Short mmCIF file of C-alpha atoms and ligand atoms in Angstrom, two decimals:
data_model
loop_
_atom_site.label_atom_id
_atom_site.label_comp_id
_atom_site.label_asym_id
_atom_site.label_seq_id
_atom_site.Cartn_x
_atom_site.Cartn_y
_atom_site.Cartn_z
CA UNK A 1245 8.09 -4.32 -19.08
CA UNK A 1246 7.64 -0.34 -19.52
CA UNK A 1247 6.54 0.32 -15.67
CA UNK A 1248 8.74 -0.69 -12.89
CA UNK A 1249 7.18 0.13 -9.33
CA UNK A 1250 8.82 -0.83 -6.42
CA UNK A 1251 5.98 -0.63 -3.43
CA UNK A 1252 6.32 -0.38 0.30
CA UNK A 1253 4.10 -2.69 1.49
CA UNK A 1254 2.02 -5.62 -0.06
CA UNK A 1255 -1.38 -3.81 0.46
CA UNK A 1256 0.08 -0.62 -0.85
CA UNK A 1257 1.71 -2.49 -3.85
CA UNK A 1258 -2.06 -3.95 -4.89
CA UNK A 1259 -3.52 -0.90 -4.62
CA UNK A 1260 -0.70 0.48 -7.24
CA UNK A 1261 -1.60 -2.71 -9.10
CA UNK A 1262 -5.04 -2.05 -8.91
CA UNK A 1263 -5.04 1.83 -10.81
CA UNK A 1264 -2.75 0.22 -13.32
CA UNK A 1265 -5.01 -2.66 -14.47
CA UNK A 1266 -8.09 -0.01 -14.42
CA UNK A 1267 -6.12 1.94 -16.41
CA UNK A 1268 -5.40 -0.96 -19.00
CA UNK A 1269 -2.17 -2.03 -18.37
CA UNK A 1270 -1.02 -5.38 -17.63
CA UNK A 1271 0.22 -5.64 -14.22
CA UNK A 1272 2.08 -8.77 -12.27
CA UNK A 1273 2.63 -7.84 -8.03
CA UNK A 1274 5.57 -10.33 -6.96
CA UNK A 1275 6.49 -10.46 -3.38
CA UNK A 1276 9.97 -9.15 -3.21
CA UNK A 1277 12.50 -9.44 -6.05
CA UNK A 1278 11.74 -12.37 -8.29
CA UNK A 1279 14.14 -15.25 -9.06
CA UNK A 1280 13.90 -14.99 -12.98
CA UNK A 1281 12.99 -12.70 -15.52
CA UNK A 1282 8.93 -11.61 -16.07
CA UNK A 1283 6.76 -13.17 -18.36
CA UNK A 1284 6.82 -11.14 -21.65
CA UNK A 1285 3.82 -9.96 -21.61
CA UNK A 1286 3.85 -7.75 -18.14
CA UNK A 1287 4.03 -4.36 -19.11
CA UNK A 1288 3.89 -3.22 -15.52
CA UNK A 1289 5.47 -5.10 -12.93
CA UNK A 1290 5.06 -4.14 -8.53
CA UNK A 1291 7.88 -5.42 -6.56
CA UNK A 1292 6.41 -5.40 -3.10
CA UNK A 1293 8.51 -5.14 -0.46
CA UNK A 1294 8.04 -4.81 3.26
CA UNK A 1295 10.16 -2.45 3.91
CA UNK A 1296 8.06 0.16 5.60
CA UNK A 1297 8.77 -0.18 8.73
CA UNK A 1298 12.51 -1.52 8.66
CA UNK A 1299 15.54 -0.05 9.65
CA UNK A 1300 15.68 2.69 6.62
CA UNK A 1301 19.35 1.35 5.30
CA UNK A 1302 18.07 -2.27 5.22
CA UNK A 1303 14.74 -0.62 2.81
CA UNK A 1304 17.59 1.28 0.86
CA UNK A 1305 19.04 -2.55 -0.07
CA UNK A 1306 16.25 -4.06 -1.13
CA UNK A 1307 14.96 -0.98 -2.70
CA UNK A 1308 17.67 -0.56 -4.99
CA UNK A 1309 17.89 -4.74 -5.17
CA UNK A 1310 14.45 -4.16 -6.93
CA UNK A 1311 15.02 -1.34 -8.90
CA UNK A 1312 18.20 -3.19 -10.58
CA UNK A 1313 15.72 -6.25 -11.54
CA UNK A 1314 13.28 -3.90 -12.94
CA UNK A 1315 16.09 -1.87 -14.79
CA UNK A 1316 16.85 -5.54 -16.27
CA UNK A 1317 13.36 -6.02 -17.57
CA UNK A 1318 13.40 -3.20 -19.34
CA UNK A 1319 11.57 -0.66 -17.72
CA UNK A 1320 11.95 3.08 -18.38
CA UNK A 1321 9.87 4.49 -15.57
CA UNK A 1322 9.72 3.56 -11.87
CA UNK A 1323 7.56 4.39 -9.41
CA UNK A 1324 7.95 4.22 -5.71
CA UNK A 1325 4.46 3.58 -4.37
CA UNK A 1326 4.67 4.62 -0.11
CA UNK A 1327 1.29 4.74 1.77
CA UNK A 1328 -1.59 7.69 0.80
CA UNK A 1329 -1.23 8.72 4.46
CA UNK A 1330 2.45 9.10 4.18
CA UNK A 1331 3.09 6.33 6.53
CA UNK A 1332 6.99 7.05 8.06
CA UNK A 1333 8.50 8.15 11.11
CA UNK A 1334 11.28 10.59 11.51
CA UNK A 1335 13.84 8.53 10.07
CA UNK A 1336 12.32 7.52 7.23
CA UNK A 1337 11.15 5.21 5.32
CA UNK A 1338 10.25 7.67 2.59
CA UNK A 1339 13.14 10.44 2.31
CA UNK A 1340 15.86 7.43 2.20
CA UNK A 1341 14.51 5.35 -0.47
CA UNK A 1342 13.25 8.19 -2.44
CA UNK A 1343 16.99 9.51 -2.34
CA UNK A 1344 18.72 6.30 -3.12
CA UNK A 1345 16.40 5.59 -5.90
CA UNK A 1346 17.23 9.14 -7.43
CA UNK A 1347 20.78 9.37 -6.96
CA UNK A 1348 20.79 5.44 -8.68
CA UNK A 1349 18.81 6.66 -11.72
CA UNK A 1350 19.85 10.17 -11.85
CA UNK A 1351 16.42 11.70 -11.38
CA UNK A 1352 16.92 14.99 -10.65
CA UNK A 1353 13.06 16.33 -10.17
CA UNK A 1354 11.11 13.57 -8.45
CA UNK A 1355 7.13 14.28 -7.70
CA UNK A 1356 6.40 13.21 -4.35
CA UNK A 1357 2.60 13.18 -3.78
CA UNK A 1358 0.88 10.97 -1.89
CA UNK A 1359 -2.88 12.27 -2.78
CA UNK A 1360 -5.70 9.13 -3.47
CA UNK A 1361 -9.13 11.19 -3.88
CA UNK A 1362 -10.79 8.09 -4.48
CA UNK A 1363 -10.00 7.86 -0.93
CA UNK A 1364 -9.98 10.72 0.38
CA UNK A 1365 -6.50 11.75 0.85
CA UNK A 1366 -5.43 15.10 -1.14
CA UNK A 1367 -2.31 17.28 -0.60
CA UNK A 1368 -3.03 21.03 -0.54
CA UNK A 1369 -0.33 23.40 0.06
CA UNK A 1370 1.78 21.01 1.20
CA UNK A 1371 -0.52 19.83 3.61
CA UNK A 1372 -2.07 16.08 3.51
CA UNK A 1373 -5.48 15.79 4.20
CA UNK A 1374 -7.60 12.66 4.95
CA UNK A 1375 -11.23 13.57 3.96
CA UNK A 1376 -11.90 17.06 5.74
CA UNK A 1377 -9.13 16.54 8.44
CA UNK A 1378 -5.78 17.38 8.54
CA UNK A 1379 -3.34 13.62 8.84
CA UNK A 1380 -2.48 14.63 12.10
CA UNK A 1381 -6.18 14.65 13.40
CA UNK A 1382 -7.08 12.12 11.02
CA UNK A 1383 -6.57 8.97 13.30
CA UNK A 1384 -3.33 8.50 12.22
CA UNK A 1385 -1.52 10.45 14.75
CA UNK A 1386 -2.12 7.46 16.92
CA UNK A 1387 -1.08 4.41 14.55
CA UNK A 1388 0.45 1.37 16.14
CA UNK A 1389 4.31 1.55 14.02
CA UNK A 1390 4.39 5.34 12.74
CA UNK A 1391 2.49 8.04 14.51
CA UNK A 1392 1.80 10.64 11.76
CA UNK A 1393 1.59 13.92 14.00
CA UNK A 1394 3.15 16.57 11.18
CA UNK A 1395 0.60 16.69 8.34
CA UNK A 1396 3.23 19.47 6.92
CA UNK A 1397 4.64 16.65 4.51
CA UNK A 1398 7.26 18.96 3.18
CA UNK A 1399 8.45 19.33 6.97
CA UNK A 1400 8.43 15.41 7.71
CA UNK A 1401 9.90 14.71 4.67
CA UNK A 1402 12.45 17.32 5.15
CA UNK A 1403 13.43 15.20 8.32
CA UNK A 1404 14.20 12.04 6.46
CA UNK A 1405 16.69 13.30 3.96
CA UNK A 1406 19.68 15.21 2.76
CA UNK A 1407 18.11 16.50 -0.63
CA UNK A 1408 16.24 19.69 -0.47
CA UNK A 1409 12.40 19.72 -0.22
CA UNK A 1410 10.38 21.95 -2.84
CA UNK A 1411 6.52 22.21 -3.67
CA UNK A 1412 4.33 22.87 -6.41
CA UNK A 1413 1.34 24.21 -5.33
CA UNK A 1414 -2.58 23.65 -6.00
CA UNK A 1415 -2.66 26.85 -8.64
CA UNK A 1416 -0.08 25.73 -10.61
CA UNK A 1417 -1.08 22.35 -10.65
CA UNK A 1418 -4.90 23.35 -12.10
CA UNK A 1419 -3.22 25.15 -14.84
CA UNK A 1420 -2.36 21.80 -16.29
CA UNK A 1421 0.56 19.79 -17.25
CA UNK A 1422 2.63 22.35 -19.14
CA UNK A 1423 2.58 24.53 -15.98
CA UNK A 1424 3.31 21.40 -13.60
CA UNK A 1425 6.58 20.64 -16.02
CA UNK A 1426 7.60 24.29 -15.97
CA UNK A 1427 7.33 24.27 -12.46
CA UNK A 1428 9.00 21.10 -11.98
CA UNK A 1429 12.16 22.42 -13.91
CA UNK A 1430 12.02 25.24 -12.07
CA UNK A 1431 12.30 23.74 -8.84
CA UNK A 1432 15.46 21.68 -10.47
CA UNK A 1433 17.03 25.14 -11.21
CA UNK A 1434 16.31 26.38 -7.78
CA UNK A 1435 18.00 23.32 -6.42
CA UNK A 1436 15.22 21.52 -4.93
CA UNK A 1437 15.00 17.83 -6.10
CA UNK A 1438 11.90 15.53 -3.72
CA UNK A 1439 9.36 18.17 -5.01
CA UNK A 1440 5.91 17.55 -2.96
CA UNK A 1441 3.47 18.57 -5.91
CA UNK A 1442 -0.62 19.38 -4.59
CA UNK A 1443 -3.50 17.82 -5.58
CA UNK A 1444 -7.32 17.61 -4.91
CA UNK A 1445 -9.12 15.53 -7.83
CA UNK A 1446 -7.82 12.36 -9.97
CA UNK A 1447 -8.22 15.20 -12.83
CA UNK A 1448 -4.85 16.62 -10.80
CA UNK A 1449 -3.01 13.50 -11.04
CA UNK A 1450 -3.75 13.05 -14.61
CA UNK A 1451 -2.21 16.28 -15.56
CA UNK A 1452 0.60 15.79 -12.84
CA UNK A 1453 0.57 12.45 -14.81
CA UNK A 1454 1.18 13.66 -18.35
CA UNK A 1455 3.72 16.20 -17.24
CA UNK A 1456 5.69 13.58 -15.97
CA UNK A 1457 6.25 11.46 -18.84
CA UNK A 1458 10.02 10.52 -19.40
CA UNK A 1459 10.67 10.99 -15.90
CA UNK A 1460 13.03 8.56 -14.51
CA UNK A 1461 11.39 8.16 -11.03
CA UNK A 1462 8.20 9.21 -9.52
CA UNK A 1463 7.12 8.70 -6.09
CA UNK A 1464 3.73 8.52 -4.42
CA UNK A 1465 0.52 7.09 -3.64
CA UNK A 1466 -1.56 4.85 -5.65
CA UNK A 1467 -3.19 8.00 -7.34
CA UNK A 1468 0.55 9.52 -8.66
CA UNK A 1469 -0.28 6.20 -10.95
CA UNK A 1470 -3.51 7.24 -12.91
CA UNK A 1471 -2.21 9.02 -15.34
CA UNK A 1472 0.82 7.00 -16.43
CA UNK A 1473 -0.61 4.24 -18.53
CA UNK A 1474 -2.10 6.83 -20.85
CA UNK A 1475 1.42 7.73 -21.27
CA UNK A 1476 2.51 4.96 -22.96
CA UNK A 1477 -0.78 4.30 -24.93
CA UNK A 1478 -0.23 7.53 -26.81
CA UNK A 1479 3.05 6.09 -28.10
CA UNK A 1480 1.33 2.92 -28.98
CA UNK A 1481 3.16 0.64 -26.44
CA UNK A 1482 0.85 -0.75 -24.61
CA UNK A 1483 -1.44 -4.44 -25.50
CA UNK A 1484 -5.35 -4.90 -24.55
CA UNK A 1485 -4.91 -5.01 -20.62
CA UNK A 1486 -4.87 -7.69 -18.41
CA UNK A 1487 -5.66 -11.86 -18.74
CA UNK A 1488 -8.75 -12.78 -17.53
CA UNK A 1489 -9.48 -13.23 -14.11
CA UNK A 1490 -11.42 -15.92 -12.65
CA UNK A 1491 -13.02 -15.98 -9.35
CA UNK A 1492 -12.56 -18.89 -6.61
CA UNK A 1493 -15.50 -20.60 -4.84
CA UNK A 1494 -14.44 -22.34 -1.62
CA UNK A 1495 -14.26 -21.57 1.89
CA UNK A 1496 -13.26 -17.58 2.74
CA UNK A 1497 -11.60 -16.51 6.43
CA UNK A 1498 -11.02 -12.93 6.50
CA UNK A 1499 -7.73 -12.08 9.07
CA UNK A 1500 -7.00 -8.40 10.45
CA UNK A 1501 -3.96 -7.11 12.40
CA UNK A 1502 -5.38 -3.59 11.34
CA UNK A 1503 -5.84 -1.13 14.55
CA UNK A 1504 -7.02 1.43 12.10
CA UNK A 1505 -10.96 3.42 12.36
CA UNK A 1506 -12.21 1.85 9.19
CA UNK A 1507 -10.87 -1.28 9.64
CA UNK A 1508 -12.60 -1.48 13.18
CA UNK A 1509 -15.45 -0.15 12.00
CA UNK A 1510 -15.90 -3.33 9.56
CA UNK A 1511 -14.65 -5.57 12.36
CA UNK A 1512 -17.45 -3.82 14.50
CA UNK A 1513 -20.12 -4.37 11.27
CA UNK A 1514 -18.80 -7.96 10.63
CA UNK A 1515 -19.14 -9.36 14.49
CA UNK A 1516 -22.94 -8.29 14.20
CA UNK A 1517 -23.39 -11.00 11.48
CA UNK A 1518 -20.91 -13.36 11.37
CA UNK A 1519 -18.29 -16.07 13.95
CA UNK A 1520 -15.78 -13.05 14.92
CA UNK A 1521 -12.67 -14.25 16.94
CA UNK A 1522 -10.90 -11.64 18.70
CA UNK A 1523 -6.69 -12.60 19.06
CA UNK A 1524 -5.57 -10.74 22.27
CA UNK A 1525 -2.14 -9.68 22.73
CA UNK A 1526 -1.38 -10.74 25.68
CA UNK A 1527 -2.78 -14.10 24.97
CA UNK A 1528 -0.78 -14.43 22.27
CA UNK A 1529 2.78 -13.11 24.29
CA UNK A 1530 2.01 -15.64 26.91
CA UNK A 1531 1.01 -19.02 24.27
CA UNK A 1532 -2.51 -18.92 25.31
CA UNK A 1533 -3.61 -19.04 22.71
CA UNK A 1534 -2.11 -21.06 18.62
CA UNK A 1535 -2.56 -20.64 15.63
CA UNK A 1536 -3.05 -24.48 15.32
CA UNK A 1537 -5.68 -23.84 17.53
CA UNK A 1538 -7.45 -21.03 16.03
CA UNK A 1539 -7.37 -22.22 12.28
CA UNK A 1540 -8.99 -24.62 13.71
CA UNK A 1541 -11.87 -23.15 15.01
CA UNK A 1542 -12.13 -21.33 11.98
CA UNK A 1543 -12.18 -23.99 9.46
CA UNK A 1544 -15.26 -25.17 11.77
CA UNK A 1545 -16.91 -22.14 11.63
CA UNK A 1546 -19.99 -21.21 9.49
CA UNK A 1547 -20.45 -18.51 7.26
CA UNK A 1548 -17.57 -15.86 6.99
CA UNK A 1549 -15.41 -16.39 9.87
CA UNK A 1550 -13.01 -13.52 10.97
CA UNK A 1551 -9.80 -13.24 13.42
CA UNK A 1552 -8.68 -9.92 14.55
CA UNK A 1553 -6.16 -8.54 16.64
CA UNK A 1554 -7.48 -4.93 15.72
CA UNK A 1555 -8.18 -2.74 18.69
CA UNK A 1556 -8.42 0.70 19.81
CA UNK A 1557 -5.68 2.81 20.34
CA UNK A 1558 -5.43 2.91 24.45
CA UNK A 1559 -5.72 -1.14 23.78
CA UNK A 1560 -2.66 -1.24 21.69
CA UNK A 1561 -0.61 1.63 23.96
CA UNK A 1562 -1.31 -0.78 27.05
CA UNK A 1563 0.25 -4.18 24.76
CA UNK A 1564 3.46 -2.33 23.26
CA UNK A 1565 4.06 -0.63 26.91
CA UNK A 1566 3.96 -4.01 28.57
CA UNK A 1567 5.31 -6.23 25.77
CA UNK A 1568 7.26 -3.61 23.31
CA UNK A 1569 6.28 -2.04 20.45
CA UNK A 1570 8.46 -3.94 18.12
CA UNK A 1571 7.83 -7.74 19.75
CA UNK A 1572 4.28 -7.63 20.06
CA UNK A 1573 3.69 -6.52 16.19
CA UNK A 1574 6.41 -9.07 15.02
CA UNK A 1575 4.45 -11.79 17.62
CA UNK A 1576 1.06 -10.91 16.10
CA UNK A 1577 2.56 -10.92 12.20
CA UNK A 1578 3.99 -13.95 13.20
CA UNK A 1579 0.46 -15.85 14.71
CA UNK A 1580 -1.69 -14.92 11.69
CA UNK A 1581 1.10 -15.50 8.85
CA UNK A 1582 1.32 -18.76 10.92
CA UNK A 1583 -2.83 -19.30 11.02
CA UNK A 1584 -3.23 -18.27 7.26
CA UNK A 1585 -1.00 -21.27 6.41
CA UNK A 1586 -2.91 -23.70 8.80
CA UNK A 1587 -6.29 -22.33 6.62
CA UNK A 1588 -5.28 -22.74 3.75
CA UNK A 1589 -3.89 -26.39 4.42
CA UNK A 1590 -7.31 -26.72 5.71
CA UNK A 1591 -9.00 -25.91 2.84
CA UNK A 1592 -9.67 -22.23 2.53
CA UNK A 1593 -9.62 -20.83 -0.85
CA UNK A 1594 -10.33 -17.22 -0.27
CA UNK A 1595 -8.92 -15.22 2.10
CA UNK A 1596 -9.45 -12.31 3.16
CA UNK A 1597 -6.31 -9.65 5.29
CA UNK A 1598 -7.06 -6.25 6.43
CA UNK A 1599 -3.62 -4.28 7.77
CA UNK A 1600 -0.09 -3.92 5.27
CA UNK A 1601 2.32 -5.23 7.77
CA UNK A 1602 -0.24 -8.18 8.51
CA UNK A 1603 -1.34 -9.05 4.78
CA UNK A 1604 2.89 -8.66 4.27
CA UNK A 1605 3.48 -11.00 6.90
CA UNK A 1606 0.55 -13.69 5.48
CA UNK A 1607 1.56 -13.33 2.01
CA UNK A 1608 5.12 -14.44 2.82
CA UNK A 1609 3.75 -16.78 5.47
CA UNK A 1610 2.00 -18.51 2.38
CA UNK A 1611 5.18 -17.92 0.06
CA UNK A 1612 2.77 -16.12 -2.68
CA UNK A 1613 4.95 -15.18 -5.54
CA UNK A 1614 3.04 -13.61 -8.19
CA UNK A 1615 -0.34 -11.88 -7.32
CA UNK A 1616 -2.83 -11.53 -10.41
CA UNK A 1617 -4.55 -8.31 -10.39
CA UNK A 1618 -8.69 -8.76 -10.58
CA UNK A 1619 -11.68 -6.66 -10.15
CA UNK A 1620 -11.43 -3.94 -7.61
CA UNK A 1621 -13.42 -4.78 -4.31
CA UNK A 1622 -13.45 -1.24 -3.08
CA UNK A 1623 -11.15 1.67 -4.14
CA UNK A 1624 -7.50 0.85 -3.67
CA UNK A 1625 -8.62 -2.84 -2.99
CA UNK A 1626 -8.48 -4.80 -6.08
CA UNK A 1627 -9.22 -8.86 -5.50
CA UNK A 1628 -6.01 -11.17 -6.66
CA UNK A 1629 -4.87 -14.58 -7.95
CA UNK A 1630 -2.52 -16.29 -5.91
CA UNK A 1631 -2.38 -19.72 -7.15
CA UNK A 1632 -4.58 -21.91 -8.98
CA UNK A 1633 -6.97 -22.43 -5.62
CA UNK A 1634 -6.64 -19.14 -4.11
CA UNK A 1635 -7.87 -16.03 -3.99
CA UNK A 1636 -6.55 -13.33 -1.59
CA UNK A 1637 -7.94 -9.47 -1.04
CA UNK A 1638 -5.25 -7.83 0.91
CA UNK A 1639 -7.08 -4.62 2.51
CA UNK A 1640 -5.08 -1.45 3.75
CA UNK A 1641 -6.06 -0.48 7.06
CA UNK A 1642 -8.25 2.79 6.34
CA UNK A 1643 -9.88 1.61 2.99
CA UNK A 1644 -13.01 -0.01 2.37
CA UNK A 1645 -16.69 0.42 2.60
CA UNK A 1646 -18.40 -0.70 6.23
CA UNK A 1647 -19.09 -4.03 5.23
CA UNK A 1648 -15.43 -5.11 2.96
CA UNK A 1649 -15.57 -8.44 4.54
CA UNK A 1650 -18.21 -9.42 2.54
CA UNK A 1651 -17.83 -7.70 -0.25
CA UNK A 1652 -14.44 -8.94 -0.84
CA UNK A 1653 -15.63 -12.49 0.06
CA UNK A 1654 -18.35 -12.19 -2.75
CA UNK A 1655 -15.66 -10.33 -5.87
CA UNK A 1656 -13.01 -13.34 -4.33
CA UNK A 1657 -15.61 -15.99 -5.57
CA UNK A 1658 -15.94 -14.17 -8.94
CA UNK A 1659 -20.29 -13.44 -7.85
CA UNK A 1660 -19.78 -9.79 -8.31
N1 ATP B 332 -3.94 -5.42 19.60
C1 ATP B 332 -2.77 -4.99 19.15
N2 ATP B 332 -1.84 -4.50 20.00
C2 ATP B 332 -0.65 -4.05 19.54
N3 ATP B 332 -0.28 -4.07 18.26
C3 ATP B 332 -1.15 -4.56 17.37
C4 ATP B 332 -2.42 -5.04 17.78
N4 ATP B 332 -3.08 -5.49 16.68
C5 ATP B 332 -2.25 -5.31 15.65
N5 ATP B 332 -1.09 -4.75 16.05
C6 ATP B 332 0.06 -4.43 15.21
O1 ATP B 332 -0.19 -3.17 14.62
C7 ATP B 332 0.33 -3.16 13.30
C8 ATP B 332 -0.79 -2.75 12.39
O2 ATP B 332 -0.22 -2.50 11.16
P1 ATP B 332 -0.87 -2.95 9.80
O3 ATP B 332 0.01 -2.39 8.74
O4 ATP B 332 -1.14 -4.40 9.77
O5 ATP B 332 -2.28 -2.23 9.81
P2 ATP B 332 -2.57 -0.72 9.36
O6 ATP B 332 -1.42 0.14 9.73
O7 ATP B 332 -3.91 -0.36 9.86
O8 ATP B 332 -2.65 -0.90 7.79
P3 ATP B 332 -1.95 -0.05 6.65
O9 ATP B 332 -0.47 -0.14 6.85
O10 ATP B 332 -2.39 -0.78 5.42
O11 ATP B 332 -2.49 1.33 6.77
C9 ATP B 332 0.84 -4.56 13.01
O12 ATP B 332 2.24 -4.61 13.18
C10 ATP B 332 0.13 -5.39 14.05
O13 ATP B 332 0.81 -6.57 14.37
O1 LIG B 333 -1.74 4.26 -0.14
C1 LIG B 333 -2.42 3.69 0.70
O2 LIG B 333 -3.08 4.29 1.55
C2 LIG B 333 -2.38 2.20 0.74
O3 LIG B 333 -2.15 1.66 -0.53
C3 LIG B 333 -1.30 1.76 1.65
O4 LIG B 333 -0.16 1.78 1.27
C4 LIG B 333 -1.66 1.41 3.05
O5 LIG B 333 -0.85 0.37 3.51
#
């Protein structure tokens, strides 16, 4: 294994997975650390954790637990893949696990830049933008678990650890990857070790990619990824890409816990066509409503059945005011991780999750080890392998085209 990312979420760590296979590595996701060693022929291997929303010294643990198993397989690079919209709160996730990875593999200039254009999501001066809005007017200065109201990401990351914060801006960045390692170095010099680095177009990640070749540790979104592969190809180290991937015909339920605007967009697209179950809170605080109960309705449905807990944001503020914040997520992970199980006793072979902490929570409902990486859905969506009857597409909140459900359902089957 050359490539050793360690993700913070299970969405997060396919869309890492995704960029890698496009750009012809060989990539395994396993949920959490694994039990043995990889298969030989992995040459890039995602440990996906959940560990986003934790207490940050419990992510700390496990992310150093999977950076000594990928240290053990070999690799010579790691990457810690966090969300493209900097997904963290005050305390961390980011700053913590950034800093324990660096002081473990004495990294001493360590990119942090969460830009995805493919997506939308570019850093510019320091600044994260989603599309043309800044994060903090973006929508997600009203998500459920981590309001992001600073799109400074210099600031909020300054917030979450001891190590100085430095930048590389946009400018230096276009001049290419011998700038981008000058300026690296000199950031080092000046003392400043998380360095938030700019950038607008993949072209910028492919240069920020190339300058950081025999870096110990990078950090970022998805896009920090592009230009890695190409690092090792030049030296000759890498095979002819992935196995092939076969699709799965068989019932599909898609499942969302997402609250996010483009997931409730596709909920809102997907109801117009299709049996669309809503899962209310409350219901689900009080036991009105099973899982039992639901998977069953499901598995009678026609067509492309979907449950959803998504709602807008006044919705959710009224739930976690009456119920709690923390209980009413962990009670709604809990239902669908619960209800993907009862599907896929009942016969579902493709299934379909739109949120990270609710795919997280179904994937280790369903005690999926090893994810395949197939054929990208949308961008940062790529469809996976689970087992040898099941296919899975677990969707970040704010990616995807309108109608994901069914496009994911189709690429699942192996029709697209
Ligand atoms: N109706 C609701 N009321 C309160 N909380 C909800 C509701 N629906 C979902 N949630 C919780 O909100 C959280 C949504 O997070 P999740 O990571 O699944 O989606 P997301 O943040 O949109 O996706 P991503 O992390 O990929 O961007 C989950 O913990 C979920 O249980
Ligand atoms: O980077 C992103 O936006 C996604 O891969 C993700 O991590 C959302 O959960």
């Amino acid at each position: 294994m050359l490539l050793g990312c360690i993700g913070d979420d299970f969405t997060g760590s396919s869309d890492l997975g995704n960029t890698l296979a496009r750009e012809g590595m060989r990539v395994v996701q396993y949920t959490g650390v694994p039990d043995g060693p990889a298969d030989d022929d992995v040459e890039a291997g995602v440990i996906a954790l959940k560990t986003r929303s934790i207490p940050p010294a419990e992510a700390v643990r496990q992310s150093l637990a999977a950076l000594a198993w990928l240290r053990d397989q070999g690799c010579e690079q790691i990457v810690f893949k966090y969300c493209s919209t900097f997904d963290s709160t005050p305390e961390g996730n980011i700053g913590p696990v950034a800093e324990a990875l660096a002081d473990a593999l004495e990294a001493d200039k360590v990119i942090v830049c969460p830009a995805f254009p493919g997506t939308g999501r570019s850093v510019y001066q320091g600044h994260l933008f989603v599309r043309d809005r800044l994060l903090s007017e973006s929508g997600m200065e009203s998500h459920p678990l981590n309001p992001m109201t600073d799109p400074d990401i210099r600031r909020w990351l300054a917030r979450q650890t001891r190590l100085e914060v430095g930048h590389i801006a946009a400018p230096t960045v276009l001049a290419g990857p011998s700038p981008i390692a000058a300026a690296l170095e000199a950031e080092h010099q000046a003392g400043r070790r998380l360095i938030v680095v700019d950038a607008l177009r993949d072209a910028d990640l492919r240069a920020i990619g190339e300058a950081a070749a025999g870096l110990p540790l990078i950090t970022g979104g998805s896009g920090i990824a592009l230009g890695l592969p190409t690092n090792f190809a030049r030296r000759g180290l890498l095979g002819h890409g992935g196995r092939a991937w076969t699709g799965q015909p068989g019932p599909c339920v898609a499942l969302s816990g997402s609250c996010s605007n483009a997931t409730r967009g596709q909920v809102a697209r997907h109801a117009a066509r299709y049996p669309t179950f809503e899962v209310v809170a409350g219901d689900v605080m009080a036991g009105r409503v099973t899982p039992e109960g639901l998977a069953e309705t499901l598995l009678a449905a026609e067509g492309l059945p979907l449950a959803y807990s998504s709602a807008d944001p006044q919705t959710v503020a009224a739930a976690q005011a009456e119920f709690g914040r923390e209980a009413v997520a962990a009670a709604l992970e809990g239902f669908f991780a619960t209800l993907a199980a009862r599907l896929v006793e009942g016969g579902v072979t493709r299934l379909v999750t739109a949120g990270g902490e609710t795919s997280g929570a179904i994937v280790e409902g369903l005690a999926l080890t090893t994810l395949e990486i197939g054929p990208e859905i949308d961008p940062g969506v790529p469809a996976l392998r689970a087992g040898p009857a099941l296919t899975v597409a677990l969707k970040s909140g704010n990616f995807g085209a309108e109608d994901f459900f069914e496009k994911a359902a189709t690429v699942l089957a192996g029709d697209a």
